[in-house]
mmCIF file of C-alpha atoms in Angstrom:
data_model
loop_
_atom_site.group_PDB
_atom_site.id
_atom_site.type_symbol
_atom_site.label_atom_id
_atom_site.label_comp_id
_atom_site.label_asym_id
_atom_site.label_seq_id
_atom_site.Cartn_x
_atom_site.Cartn_y
_atom_site.Cartn_z
ATOM 1 C CA GLU U 1 27.407 -41.943 43.238
ATOM 2 C CA VAL U 2 25.516 -45.158 43.738
ATOM 3 C CA GLN U 3 25.275 -46.118 47.289
ATOM 4 C CA LEU U 4 23.635 -49.380 48.567
ATOM 5 C CA VAL U 5 23.533 -50.074 52.252
ATOM 6 C CA GLU U 6 22.436 -53.434 53.564
ATOM 7 C CA SER U 7 21.313 -54.338 57.081
ATOM 8 C CA GLY U 8 19.349 -56.839 58.928
ATOM 9 C CA GLY U 9 21.603 -59.881 59.057
ATOM 10 C CA GLY U 10 22.480 -61.831 62.045
ATOM 11 C CA LEU U 11 22.811 -65.052 63.696
ATOM 12 C CA VAL U 12 19.861 -67.320 63.773
ATOM 13 C CA GLN U 13 19.023 -70.987 64.470
ATOM 14 C CA ALA U 14 17.799 -73.191 61.557
ATOM 15 C CA GLY U 15 14.214 -72.555 60.966
ATOM 16 C CA GLY U 16 14.449 -68.962 61.841
ATOM 17 C CA SER U 17 13.648 -65.768 59.945
ATOM 18 C CA LEU U 18 15.409 -62.603 59.065
ATOM 19 C CA ARG U 19 14.415 -59.610 57.136
ATOM 20 C CA LEU U 20 17.218 -57.893 55.004
ATOM 21 C CA THR U 21 16.972 -54.228 53.979
ATOM 22 C CA CYS U 22 18.932 -52.380 51.333
ATOM 23 C CA ALA U 23 18.667 -48.594 51.366
ATOM 24 C CA ALA U 24 19.606 -46.968 47.934
ATOM 25 C CA SER U 25 20.707 -43.534 47.030
ATOM 26 C CA GLY U 26 22.509 -41.787 44.204
ATOM 27 C CA PHE U 27 20.463 -42.942 41.349
ATOM 28 C CA THR U 28 16.658 -43.106 40.365
ATOM 29 C CA PHE U 29 15.811 -46.326 42.153
ATOM 30 C CA SER U 30 12.443 -46.855 40.469
ATOM 31 C CA LEU U 31 14.119 -47.189 37.013
ATOM 32 C CA TYR U 32 16.298 -50.108 37.961
ATOM 33 C CA ALA U 33 15.816 -53.894 38.672
ATOM 34 C CA MET U 34 17.416 -54.807 41.815
ATOM 35 C CA ALA U 35 18.628 -58.122 43.167
ATOM 36 C CA TRP U 36 19.979 -59.873 46.183
ATOM 37 C CA VAL U 37 23.058 -62.129 45.814
ATOM 38 C CA ARG U 38 25.030 -63.986 48.253
ATOM 39 C CA GLN U 39 28.607 -65.400 48.715
ATOM 40 C CA ALA U 40 29.673 -67.971 51.071
ATOM 41 C CA PRO U 41 33.463 -68.457 51.991
ATOM 42 C CA GLY U 42 35.244 -70.176 49.332
ATOM 43 C CA GLU U 43 32.166 -70.231 47.042
ATOM 44 C CA GLU U 44 31.026 -68.222 44.048
ATOM 45 C CA LEU U 45 28.712 -65.304 44.090
ATOM 46 C CA GLU U 46 25.207 -66.504 43.364
ATOM 47 C CA LEU U 47 22.002 -64.829 42.533
ATOM 48 C CA VAL U 48 19.297 -65.242 45.155
ATOM 49 C CA SER U 49 16.432 -63.181 43.989
ATOM 50 C CA ALA U 50 15.729 -60.320 41.650
ATOM 51 C CA ILE U 51 12.807 -57.856 41.192
ATOM 52 C CA SER U 52 11.868 -55.700 38.226
ATOM 53 C CA ARG U 53 11.967 -52.031 38.563
ATOM 54 C CA GLY U 54 8.140 -51.843 39.113
ATOM 55 C CA GLY U 55 7.993 -54.930 41.292
ATOM 56 C CA SER U 56 5.678 -56.918 39.031
ATOM 57 C CA GLU U 57 8.417 -59.436 38.038
ATOM 58 C CA LYS U 58 10.337 -61.500 40.478
ATOM 59 C CA PHE U 59 12.877 -64.210 40.175
ATOM 60 C CA TYR U 60 14.008 -66.761 42.832
ATOM 61 C CA ALA U 61 16.974 -69.134 42.653
ATOM 62 C CA ASP U 62 15.991 -72.735 42.694
ATOM 63 C CA PHE U 63 17.373 -73.282 46.193
ATOM 64 C CA VAL U 64 15.090 -70.706 47.666
ATOM 65 C CA GLU U 65 12.222 -73.221 47.414
ATOM 66 C CA GLY U 66 9.578 -70.721 48.392
ATOM 67 C CA ARG U 67 11.215 -69.647 51.687
ATOM 68 C CA PHE U 68 12.389 -66.145 50.742
ATOM 69 C CA SER U 69 10.373 -63.160 49.533
ATOM 70 C CA ILE U 70 11.768 -60.069 47.677
ATOM 71 C CA SER U 71 9.959 -56.708 47.594
ATOM 72 C CA ARG U 72 10.678 -53.062 47.058
ATOM 73 C CA ASP U 73 9.366 -49.638 47.999
ATOM 74 C CA ASN U 74 10.192 -47.245 45.274
ATOM 75 C CA ASP U 75 9.037 -44.168 47.372
ATOM 76 C CA LYS U 76 11.419 -45.068 50.160
ATOM 77 C CA LYS U 77 14.193 -46.249 47.843
ATOM 78 C CA THR U 78 14.421 -49.457 49.686
ATOM 79 C CA LEU U 79 14.793 -53.250 48.737
ATOM 80 C CA TYR U 80 13.816 -55.997 51.067
ATOM 81 C CA LEU U 81 14.399 -59.665 51.252
ATOM 82 C CA GLU U 82 12.293 -61.780 53.763
ATOM 83 C CA LEU U 83 14.173 -64.980 54.759
ATOM 84 C CA ASN U 84 12.102 -67.750 56.385
ATOM 85 C CA SER U 85 12.875 -71.355 57.308
ATOM 86 C CA LEU U 86 16.479 -70.651 57.140
ATOM 87 C CA LYS U 87 19.069 -73.515 56.702
ATOM 88 C CA PRO U 88 22.680 -73.674 57.652
ATOM 89 C CA GLU U 89 23.481 -73.683 53.868
ATOM 90 C CA ASP U 90 21.969 -70.244 53.704
ATOM 91 C CA THR U 91 24.937 -68.851 55.749
ATOM 92 C CA ALA U 92 26.680 -66.243 53.502
ATOM 93 C CA MET U 93 27.313 -62.597 53.037
ATOM 94 C CA TYR U 94 24.257 -61.211 51.354
ATOM 95 C CA TYR U 95 24.519 -58.236 48.981
ATOM 96 C CA CYS U 96 22.036 -55.875 47.337
ATOM 97 C CA THR U 97 22.879 -55.114 43.795
ATOM 98 C CA LYS U 98 21.464 -52.861 41.072
ATOM 99 C CA ARG U 99 21.007 -53.775 37.404
ATOM 100 C CA GLN U 100 23.314 -51.815 35.089
ATOM 101 C CA TYR U 101 20.545 -50.822 32.766
ATOM 102 C CA GLY U 102 17.037 -49.319 33.195
ATOM 103 C CA ARG U 103 15.287 -52.028 31.379
ATOM 104 C CA THR U 104 12.176 -54.064 31.842
ATOM 105 C CA GLY U 105 12.315 -57.450 33.490
ATOM 106 C CA VAL U 106 14.930 -58.648 35.832
ATOM 107 C CA GLY U 107 17.925 -59.742 33.533
ATOM 108 C CA ALA U 108 20.776 -62.069 34.225
ATOM 109 C CA LEU U 109 23.283 -61.920 37.096
ATOM 110 C CA SER U 110 25.838 -60.532 34.663
ATOM 111 C CA GLU U 111 23.769 -57.486 34.214
ATOM 112 C CA TYR U 112 24.226 -56.298 37.803
ATOM 113 C CA ASP U 113 26.972 -54.137 38.929
ATOM 114 C CA ASN U 114 27.093 -52.143 42.010
ATOM 115 C CA ARG U 115 27.006 -53.759 45.402
ATOM 116 C CA GLY U 116 26.774 -52.640 48.940
ATOM 117 C CA GLN U 117 29.064 -53.678 51.669
ATOM 118 C CA GLY U 118 26.922 -56.737 52.536
ATOM 119 C CA THR U 119 25.230 -58.026 55.586
ATOM 120 C CA GLN U 120 26.248 -61.371 57.122
ATOM 121 C CA VAL U 121 23.596 -64.074 57.565
ATOM 122 C CA THR U 122 24.857 -67.060 59.698
ATOM 123 C CA VAL U 123 22.483 -69.992 60.352
ATOM 124 C CA SER U 124 23.342 -72.439 63.145
ATOM 125 C CA SER U 125 22.192 -75.974 63.060
#
């Protein structure tokens, strides 16, 4: 059974930083691209960042503007997202998600299925 457990969220002031962590189990982590998505109340789910299974290819949404950094440790089966220069509009529940298929590249949001329970990021102004 695929399990994704996020942690690291919290309440920070604008301009602050957080490091999100996703511990994965129940599948061969190194074979799948992974991503972070987020959802604010009343808003649609949006893709924040994705990383290929080997880590060589990364995608960032336009709104990231160089503030976030995605990484992974395949030996530890862990996915990370460094959040810097946080803005109030970054407030959302952040989820770790796994791509459906073990393919190269990062794919589109529609190709990601399993999600964890999420970790809340709240940025105060």
